[in-house]
mmCIF file of C-alpha atoms and ligand atoms in Angstrom:
data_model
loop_
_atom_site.group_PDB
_atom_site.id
_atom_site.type_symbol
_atom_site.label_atom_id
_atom_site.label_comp_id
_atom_site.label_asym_id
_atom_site.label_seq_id
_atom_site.Cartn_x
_atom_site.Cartn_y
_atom_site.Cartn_z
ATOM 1 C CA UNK R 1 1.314 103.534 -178.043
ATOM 2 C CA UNK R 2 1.799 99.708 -178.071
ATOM 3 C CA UNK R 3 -1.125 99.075 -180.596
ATOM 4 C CA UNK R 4 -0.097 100.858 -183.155
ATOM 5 C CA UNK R 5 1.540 98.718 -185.022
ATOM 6 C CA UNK R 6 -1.701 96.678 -185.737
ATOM 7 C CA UNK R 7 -3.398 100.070 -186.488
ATOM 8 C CA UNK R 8 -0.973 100.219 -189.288
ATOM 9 C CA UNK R 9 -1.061 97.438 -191.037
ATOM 10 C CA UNK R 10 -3.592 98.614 -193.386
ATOM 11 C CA UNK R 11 -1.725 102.020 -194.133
ATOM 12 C CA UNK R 12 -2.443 103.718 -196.818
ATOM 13 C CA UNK R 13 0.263 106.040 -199.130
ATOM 14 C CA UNK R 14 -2.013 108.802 -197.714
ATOM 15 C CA UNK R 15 -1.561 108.048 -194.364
ATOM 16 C CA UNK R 16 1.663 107.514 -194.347
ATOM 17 C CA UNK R 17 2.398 110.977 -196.249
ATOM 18 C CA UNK R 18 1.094 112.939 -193.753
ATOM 19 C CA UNK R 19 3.130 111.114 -191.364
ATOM 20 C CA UNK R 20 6.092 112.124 -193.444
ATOM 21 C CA UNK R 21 5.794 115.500 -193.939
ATOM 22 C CA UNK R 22 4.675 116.323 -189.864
ATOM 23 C CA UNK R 23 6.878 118.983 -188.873
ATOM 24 C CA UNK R 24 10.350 117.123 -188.449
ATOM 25 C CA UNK R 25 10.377 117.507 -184.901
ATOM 26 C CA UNK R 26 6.874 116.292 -184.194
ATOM 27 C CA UNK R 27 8.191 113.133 -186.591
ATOM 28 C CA UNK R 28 11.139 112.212 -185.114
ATOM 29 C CA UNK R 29 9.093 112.665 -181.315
ATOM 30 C CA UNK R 30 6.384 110.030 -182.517
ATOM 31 C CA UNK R 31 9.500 107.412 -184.215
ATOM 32 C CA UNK R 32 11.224 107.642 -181.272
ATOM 33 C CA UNK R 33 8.514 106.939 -178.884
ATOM 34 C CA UNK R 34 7.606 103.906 -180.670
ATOM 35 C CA UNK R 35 11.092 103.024 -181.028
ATOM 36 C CA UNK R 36 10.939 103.246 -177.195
ATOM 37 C CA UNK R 37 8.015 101.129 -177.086
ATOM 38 C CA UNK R 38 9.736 98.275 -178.809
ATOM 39 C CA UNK R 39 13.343 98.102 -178.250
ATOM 40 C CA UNK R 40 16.288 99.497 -175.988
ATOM 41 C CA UNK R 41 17.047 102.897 -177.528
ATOM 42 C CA UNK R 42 20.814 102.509 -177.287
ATOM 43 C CA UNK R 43 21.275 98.971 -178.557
ATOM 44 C CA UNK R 44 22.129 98.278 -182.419
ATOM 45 C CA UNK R 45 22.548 95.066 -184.117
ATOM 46 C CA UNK R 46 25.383 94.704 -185.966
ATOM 47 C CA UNK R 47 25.526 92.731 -189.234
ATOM 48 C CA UNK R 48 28.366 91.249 -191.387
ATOM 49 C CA UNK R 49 28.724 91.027 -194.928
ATOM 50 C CA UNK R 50 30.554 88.589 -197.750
ATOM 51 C CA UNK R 51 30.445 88.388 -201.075
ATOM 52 C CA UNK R 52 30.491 84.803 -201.660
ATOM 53 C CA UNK R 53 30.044 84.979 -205.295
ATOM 54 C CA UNK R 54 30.806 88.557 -206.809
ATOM 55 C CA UNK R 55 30.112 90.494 -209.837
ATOM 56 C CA UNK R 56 28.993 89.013 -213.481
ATOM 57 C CA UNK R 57 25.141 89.242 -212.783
ATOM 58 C CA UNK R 58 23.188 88.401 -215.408
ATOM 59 C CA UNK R 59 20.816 91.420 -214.056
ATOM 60 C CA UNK R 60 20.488 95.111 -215.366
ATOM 61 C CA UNK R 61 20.077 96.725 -211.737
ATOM 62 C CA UNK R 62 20.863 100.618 -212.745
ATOM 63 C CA UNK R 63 22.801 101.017 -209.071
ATOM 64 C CA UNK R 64 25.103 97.707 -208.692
ATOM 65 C CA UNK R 65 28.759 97.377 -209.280
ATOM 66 C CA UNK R 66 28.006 93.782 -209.656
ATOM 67 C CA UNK R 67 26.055 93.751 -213.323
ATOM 68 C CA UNK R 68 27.337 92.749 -216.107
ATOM 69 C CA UNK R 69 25.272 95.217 -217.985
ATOM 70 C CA UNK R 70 27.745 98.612 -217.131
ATOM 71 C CA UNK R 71 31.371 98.723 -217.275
ATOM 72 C CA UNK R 72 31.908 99.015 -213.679
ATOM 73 C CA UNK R 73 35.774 97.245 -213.974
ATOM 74 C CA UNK R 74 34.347 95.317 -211.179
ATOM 75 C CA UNK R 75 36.446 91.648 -211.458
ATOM 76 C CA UNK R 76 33.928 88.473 -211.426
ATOM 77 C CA UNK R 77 34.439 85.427 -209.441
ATOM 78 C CA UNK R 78 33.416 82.128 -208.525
ATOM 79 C CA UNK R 79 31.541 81.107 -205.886
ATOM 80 C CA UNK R 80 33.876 81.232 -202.414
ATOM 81 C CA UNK R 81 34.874 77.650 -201.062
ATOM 82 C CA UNK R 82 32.890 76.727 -197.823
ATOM 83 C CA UNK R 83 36.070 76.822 -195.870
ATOM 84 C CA UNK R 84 37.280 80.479 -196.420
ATOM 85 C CA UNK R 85 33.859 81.697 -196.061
ATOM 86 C CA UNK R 86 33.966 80.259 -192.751
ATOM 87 C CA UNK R 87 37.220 81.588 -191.782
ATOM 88 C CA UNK R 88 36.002 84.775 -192.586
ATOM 89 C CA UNK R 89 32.718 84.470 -190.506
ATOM 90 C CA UNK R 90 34.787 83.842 -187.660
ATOM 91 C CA UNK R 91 36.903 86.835 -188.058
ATOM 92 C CA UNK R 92 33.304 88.570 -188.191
ATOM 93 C CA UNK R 93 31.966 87.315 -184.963
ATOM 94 C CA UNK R 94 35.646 88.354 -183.109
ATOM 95 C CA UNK R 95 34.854 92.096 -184.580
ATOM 96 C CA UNK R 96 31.552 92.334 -182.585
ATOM 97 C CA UNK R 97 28.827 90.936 -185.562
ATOM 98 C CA UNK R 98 26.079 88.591 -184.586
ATOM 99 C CA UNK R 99 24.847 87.843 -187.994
ATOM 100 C CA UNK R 100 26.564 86.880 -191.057
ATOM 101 C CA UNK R 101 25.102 87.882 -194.129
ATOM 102 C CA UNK R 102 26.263 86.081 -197.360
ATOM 103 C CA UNK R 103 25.810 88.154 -201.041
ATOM 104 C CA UNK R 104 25.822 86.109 -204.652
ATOM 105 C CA UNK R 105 25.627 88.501 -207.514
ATOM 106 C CA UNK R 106 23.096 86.027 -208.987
ATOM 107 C CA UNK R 107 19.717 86.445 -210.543
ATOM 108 C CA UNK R 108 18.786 82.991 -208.768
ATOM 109 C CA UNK R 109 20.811 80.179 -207.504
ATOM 110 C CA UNK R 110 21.703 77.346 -209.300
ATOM 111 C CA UNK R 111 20.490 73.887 -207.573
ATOM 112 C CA UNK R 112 24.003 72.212 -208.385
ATOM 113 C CA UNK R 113 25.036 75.134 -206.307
ATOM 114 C CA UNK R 114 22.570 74.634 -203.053
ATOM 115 C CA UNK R 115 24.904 72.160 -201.622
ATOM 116 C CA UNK R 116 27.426 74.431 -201.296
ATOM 117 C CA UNK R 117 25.177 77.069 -200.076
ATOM 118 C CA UNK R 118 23.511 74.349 -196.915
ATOM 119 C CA UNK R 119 27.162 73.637 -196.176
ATOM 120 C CA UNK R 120 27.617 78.083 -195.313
ATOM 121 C CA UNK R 121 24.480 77.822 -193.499
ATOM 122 C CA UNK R 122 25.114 74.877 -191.165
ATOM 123 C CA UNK R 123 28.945 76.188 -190.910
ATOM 124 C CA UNK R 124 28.467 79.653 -189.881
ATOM 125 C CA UNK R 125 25.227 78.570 -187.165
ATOM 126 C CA UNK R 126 27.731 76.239 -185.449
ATOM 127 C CA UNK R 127 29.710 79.819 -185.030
ATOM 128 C CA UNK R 128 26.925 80.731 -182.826
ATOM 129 C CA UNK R 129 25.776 83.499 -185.426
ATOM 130 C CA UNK R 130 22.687 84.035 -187.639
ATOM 131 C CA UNK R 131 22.597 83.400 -190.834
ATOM 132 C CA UNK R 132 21.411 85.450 -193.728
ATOM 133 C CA UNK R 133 21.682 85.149 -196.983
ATOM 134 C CA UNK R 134 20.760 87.227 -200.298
ATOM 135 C CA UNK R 135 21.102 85.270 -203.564
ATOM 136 C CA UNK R 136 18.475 86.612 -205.980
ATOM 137 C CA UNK R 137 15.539 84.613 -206.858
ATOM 138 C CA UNK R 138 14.489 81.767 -205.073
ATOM 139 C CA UNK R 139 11.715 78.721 -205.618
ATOM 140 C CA UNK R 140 9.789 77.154 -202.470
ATOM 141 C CA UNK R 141 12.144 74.581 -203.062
ATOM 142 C CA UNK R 142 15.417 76.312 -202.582
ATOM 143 C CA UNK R 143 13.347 78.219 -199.994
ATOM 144 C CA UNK R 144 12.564 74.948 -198.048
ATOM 145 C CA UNK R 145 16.180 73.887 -198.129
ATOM 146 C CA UNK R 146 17.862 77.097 -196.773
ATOM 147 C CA UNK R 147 15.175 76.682 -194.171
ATOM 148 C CA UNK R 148 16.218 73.403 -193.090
ATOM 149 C CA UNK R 149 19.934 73.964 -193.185
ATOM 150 C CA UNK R 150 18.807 77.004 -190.544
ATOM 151 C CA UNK R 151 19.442 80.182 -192.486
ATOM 152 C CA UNK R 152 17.635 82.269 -189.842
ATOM 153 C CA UNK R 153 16.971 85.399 -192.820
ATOM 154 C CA UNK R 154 17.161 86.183 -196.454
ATOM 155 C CA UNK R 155 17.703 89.071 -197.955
ATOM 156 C CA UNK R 156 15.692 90.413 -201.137
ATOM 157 C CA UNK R 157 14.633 94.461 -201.655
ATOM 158 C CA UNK R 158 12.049 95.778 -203.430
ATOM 159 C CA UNK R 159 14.602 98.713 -203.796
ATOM 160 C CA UNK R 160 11.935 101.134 -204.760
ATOM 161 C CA UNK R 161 8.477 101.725 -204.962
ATOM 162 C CA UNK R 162 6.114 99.879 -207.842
ATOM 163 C CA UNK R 163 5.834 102.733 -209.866
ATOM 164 C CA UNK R 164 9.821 103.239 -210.147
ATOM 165 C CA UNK R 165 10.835 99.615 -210.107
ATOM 166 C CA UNK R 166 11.221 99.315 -213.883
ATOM 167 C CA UNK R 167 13.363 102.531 -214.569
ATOM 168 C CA UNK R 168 16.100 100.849 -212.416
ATOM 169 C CA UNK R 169 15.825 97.126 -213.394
ATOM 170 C CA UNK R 170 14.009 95.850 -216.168
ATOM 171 C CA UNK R 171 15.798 92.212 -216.125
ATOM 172 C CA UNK R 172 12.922 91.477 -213.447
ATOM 173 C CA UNK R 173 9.802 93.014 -212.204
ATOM 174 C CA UNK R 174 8.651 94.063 -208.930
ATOM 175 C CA UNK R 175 6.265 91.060 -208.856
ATOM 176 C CA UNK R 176 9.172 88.608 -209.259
ATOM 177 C CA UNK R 177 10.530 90.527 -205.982
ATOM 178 C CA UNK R 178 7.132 90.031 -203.950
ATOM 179 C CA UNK R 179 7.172 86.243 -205.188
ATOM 180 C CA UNK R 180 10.728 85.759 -203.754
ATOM 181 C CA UNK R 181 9.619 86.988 -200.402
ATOM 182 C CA UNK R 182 6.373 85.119 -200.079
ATOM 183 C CA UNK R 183 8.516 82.110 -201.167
ATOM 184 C CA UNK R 184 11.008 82.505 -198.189
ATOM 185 C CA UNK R 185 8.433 83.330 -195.724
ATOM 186 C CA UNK R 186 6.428 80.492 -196.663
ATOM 187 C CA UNK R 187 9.390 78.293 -195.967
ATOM 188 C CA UNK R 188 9.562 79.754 -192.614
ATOM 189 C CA UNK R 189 12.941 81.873 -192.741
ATOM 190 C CA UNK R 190 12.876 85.541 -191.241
ATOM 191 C CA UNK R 191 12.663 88.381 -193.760
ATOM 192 C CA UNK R 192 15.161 90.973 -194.370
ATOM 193 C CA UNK R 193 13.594 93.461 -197.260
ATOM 194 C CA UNK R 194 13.840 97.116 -197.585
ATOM 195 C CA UNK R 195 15.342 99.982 -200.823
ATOM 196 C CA UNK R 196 17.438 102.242 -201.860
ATOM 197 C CA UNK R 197 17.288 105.905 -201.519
ATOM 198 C CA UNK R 198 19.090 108.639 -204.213
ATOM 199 C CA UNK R 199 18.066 107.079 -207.468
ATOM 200 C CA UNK R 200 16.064 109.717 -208.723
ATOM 201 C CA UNK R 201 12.465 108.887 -207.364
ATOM 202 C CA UNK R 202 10.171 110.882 -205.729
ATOM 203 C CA UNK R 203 9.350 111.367 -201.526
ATOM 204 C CA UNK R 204 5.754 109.950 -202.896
ATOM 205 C CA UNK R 205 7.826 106.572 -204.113
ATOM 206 C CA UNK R 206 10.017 106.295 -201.133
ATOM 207 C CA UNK R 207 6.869 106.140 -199.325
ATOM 208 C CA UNK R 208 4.897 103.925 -201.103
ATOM 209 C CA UNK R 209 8.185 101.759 -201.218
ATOM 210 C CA UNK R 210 7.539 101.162 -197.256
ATOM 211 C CA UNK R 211 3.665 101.097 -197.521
ATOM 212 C CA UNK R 212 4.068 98.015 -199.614
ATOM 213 C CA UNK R 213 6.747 96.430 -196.943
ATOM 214 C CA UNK R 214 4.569 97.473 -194.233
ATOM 215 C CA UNK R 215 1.548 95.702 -195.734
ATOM 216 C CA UNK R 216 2.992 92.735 -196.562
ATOM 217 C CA UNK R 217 1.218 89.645 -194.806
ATOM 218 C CA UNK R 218 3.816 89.518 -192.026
ATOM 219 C CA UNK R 219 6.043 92.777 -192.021
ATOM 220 C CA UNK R 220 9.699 91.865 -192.853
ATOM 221 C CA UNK R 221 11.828 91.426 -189.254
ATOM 222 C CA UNK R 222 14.240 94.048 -190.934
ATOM 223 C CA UNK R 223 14.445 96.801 -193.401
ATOM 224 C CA UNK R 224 17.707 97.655 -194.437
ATOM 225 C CA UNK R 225 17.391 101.376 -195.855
ATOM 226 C CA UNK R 226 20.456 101.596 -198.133
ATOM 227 C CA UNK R 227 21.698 105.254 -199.115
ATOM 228 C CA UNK R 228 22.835 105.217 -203.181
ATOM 229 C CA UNK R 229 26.667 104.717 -203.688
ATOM 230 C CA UNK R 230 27.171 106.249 -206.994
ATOM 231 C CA UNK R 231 29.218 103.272 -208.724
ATOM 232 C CA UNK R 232 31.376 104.933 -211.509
ATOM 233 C CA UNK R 233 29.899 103.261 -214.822
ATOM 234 C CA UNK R 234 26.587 101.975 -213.753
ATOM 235 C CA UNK R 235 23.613 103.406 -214.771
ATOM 236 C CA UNK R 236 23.061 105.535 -211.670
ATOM 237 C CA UNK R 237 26.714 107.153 -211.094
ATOM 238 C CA UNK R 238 25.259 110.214 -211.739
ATOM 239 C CA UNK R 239 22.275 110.459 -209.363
ATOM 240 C CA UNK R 240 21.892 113.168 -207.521
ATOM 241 C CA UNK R 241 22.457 113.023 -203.837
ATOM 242 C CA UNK R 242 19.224 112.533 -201.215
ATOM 243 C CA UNK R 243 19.295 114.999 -198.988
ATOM 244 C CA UNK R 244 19.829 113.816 -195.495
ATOM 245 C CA UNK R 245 17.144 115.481 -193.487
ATOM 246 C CA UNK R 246 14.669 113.515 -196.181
ATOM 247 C CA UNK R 247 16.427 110.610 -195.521
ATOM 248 C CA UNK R 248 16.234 110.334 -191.609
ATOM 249 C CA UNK R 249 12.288 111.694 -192.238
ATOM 250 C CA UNK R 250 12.472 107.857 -194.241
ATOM 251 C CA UNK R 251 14.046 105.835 -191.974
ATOM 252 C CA UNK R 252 11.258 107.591 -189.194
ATOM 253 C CA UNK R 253 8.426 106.647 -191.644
ATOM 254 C CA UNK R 254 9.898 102.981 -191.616
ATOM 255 C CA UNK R 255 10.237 102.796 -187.438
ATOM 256 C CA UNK R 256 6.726 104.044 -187.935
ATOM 257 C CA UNK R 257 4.812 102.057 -189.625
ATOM 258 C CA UNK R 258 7.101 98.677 -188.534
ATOM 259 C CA UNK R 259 7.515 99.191 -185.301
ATOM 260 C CA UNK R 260 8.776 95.659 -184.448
ATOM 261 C CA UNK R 261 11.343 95.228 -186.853
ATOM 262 C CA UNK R 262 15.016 96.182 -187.126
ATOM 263 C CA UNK R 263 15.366 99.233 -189.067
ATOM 264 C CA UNK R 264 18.721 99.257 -190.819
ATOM 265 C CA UNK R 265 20.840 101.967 -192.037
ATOM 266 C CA UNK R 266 22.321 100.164 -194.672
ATOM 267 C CA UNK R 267 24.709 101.261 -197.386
ATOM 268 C CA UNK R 268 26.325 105.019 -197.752
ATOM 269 C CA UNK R 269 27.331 105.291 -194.254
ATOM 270 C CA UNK R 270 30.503 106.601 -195.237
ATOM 271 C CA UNK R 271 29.176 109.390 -197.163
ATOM 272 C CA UNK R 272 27.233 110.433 -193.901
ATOM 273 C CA UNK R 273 28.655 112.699 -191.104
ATOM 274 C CA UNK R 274 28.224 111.383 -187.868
ATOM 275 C CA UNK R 275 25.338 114.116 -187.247
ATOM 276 C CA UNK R 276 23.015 112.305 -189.780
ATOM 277 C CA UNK R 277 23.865 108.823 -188.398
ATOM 278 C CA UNK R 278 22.975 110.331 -184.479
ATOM 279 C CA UNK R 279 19.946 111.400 -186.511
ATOM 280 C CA UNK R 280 18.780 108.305 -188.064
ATOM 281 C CA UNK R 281 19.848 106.229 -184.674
ATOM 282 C CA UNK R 282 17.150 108.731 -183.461
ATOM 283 C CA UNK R 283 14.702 108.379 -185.716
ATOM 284 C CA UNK R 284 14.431 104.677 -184.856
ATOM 285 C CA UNK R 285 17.573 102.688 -187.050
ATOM 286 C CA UNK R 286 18.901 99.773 -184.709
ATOM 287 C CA UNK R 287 21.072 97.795 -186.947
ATOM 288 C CA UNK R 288 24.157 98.470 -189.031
ATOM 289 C CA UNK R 289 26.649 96.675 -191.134
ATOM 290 C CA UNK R 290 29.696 96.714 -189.645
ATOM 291 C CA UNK R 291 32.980 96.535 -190.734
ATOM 292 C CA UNK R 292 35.267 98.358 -193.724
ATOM 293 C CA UNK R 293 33.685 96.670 -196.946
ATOM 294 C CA UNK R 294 29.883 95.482 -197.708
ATOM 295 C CA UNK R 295 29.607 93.176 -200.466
ATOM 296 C CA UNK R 296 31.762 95.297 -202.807
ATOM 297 C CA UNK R 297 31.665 98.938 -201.782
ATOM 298 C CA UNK R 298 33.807 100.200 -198.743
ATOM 299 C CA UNK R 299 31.796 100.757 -195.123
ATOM 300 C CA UNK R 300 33.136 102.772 -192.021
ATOM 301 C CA UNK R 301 36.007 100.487 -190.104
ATOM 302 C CA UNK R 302 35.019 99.155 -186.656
ATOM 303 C CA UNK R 303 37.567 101.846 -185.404
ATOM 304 C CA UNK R 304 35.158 104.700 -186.758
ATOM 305 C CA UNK R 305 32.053 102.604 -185.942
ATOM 306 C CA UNK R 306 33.359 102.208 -182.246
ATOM 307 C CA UNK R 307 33.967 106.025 -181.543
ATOM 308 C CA UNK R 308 30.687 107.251 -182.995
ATOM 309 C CA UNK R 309 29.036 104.298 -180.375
ATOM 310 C CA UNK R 310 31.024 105.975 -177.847
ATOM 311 C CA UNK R 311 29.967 109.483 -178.595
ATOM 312 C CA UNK R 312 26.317 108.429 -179.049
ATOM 313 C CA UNK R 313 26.454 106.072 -175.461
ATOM 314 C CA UNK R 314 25.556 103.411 -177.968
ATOM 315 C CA UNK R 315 26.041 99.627 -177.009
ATOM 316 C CA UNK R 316 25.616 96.643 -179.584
ATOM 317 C CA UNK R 317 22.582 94.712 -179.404
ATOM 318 C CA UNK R 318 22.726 91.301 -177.949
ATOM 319 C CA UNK R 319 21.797 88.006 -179.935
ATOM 320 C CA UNK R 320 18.447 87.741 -178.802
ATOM 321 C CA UNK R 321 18.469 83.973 -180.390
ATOM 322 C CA UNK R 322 15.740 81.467 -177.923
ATOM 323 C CA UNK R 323 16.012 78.427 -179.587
HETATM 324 N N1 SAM Z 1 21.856 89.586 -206.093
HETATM 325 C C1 SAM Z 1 21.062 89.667 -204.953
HETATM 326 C C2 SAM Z 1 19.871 90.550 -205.111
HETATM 327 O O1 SAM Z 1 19.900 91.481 -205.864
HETATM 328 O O2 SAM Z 1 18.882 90.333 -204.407
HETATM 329 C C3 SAM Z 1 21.815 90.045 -203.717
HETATM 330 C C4 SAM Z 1 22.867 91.109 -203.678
HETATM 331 S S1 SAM Z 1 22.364 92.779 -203.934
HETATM 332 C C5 SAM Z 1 23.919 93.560 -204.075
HETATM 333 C C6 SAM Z 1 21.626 93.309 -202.409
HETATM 334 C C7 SAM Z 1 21.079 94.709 -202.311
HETATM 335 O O3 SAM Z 1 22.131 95.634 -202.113
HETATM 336 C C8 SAM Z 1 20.318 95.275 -203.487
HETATM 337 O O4 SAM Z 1 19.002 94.828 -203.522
HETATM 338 C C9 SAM Z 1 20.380 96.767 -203.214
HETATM 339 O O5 SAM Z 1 19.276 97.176 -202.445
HETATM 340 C C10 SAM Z 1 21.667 96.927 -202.413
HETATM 341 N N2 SAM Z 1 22.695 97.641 -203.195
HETATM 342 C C11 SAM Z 1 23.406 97.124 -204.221
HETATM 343 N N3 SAM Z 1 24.239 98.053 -204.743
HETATM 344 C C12 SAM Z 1 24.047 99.184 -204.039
HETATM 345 C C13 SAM Z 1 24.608 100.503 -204.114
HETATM 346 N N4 SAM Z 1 25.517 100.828 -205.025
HETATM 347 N N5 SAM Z 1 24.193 101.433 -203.236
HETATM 348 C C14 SAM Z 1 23.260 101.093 -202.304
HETATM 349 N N6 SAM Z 1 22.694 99.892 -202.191
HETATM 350 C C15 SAM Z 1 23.080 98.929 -203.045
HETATM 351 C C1 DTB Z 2 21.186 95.546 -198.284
HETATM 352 O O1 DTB Z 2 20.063 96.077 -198.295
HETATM 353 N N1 DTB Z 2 22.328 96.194 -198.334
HETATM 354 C C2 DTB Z 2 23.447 95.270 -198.382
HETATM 355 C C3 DTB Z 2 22.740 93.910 -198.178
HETATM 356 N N2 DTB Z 2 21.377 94.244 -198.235
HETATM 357 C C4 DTB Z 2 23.075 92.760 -199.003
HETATM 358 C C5 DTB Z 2 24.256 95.390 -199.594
HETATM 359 C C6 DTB Z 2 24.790 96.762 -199.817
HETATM 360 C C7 DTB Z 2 25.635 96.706 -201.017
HETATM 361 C C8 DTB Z 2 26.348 97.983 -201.262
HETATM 362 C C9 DTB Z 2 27.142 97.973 -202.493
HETATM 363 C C10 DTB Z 2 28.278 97.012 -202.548
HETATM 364 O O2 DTB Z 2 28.939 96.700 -201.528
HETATM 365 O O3 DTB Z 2 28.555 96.553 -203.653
HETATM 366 FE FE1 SF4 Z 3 22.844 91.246 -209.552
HETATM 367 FE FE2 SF4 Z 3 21.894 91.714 -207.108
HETATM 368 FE FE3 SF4 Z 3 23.558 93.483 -208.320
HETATM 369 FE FE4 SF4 Z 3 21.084 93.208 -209.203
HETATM 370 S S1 SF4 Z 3 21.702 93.938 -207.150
HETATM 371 S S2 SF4 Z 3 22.936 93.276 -210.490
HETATM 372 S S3 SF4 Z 3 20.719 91.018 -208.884
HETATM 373 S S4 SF4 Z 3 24.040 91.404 -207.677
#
């Protein structure tokens, strides 16, 4: 079982349909053997979010409460001083997370703003976390400097598949997206790169969404699947629901075909019964966001979080940091 992650780094959308649509019991067998193969079933990393710098974007994306394209009453701010957004890291790392992930509703950073930025890095590492950050575009340069403060991953999805990129966001292109990511690799920093599912597209786009992820030249290290939250006044708010068993047939694909990364059932957990989440925890996820609110949009409390673990025998993953 062990090789076949090498086997499928050349998938093609073919291949990876027919893994898809196996019978779902057959599917979720084969994800969770791999899963097996590659991690402790019943450990999942948990992940903390801030919004360091929220709402105002200067991008159209047809799902965020955070553009200023849609009238999503959303309030803008500045970005946070270094101080409170340590403060709030610690609180983080006493509620169980072992990685602090840091959101500007930015189409890129600024470079009168990277000082700032290196100051969160170095600040939250000497919590004894891991740092990751997602701040819209980024040049080798900015890339390079992250590096060096030690932000240990960034955070930029493709969201969809090629095909479907430009009915959601037409402020940037999907190229601009694979750019950013070589970028950040390049410079040496962990990738953290996955979509969005319930904005309209097809199973065929959801698929070739992970094909392209799974064929990148290094597969990211994790691939946050996010589930749509409808945000009153965006673009999106009236998208039809994805229907769950199609969803944890997605997040299967993704233990699939990356079998060495963390698979992470992102966004929408509160719209999910606990049934779905046992399913996707099945199907190979091992990593959540934890805690009530995500950068904007609210997020099962640790309370809820914590009983579900205990239903499930579920334990949270260690830092497995060796440096
Ligand atoms: N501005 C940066 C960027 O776009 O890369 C970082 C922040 S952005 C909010 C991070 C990701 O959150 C998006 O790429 C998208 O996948 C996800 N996201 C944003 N709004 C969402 C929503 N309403 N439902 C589900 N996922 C969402
Ligand atoms: C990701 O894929 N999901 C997170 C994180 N990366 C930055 C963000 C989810 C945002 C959900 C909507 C909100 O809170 O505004
Ligand atoms: Fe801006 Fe990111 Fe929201 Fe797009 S997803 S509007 S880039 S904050």
């Amino acid at each position: 079982m062990g090789d076949l992650a090498s086997s499928f780094r050349t998938s093609s959308v073919e291949d990876a349909k027919n893994i898809y649509n196996l019978p779902f019991n057959d599917l979720l067998f084969r994800a969770q053997a791999i899963h097996r193969d590659n991690f402790d079933p019943n450990a999942i990393q948990m992940s903390r979010l801030l919004s360091i710098k929220t709402g105002g974007c200067a991008e159209d994306c047809g799902y965020c409460s955070q553009s200023a394209h849609y009238p999503t009453g959303l309030k803008a701010s500045k970005l946070m001083e270094v101080e409170r957004v340590l403060v709030e890291a610690r609180k983080a790392k006493e509620g169980g997370a072992t990685r602090y992930c840091m959101g500007a509703a930015w189409r890129n950073p600024k470079d009168r703003d990277m000082d700032a930025l290196v100051a969160m890095v170095e600040g939250v590492r000497s919590l004894g976390m891991e740092t990751c950050m997602t701040l819209g575009m980024l040049t080798p340069d900015q890339s390079a400097r992250l590096a060096e403060a030690g932000l240990d991953y960034y955070n930029h999805n493709v969201d969809t598949s090629e095909r479907y990129y430009s009915e959601i966001i037409t402020t940037r292109t999907f190229e601009d997206r694979l750019e950013t990511l070589a970028n950040v690799r390049s410079a040496g920093i962990k990738v953290c790169a996955g979509g969005i599912l319930g904005m309209g597209e097809t199973a065929e786009d959801r698929i070739s969404m992970l094909v392209t992820l799974a064929n990148l030249a290094s597969p990211p290290e994790s691939v946050p699947i996010n589930m749509l939250i409808p945000i009153p006044g965006s673009k999106l708010q009236n998208a039809a629901p994805v229907d769950p068993i199609d969803f944890v047939r997605t997040i299967a694909l993704a233990r699939i075909l990356m079998p060495k990364s963390h698979v992470r059932l992102s966004a929408g957990r509160t719209d999910m019964s606990d049934e779905m989440q046992a399913l996707c925890y099945f199907a190979g996820a091992n990593s959540i966001f934890v805690g009530d609110t995500l950068l904007t949009a609210d997020n099962p409390g640790e309370d809820q979080d914590r009983a579900l673990f205990r239903r499930l025998g579920l334990k949270p993953m260690e830092l497995e940091r060796a440096r």
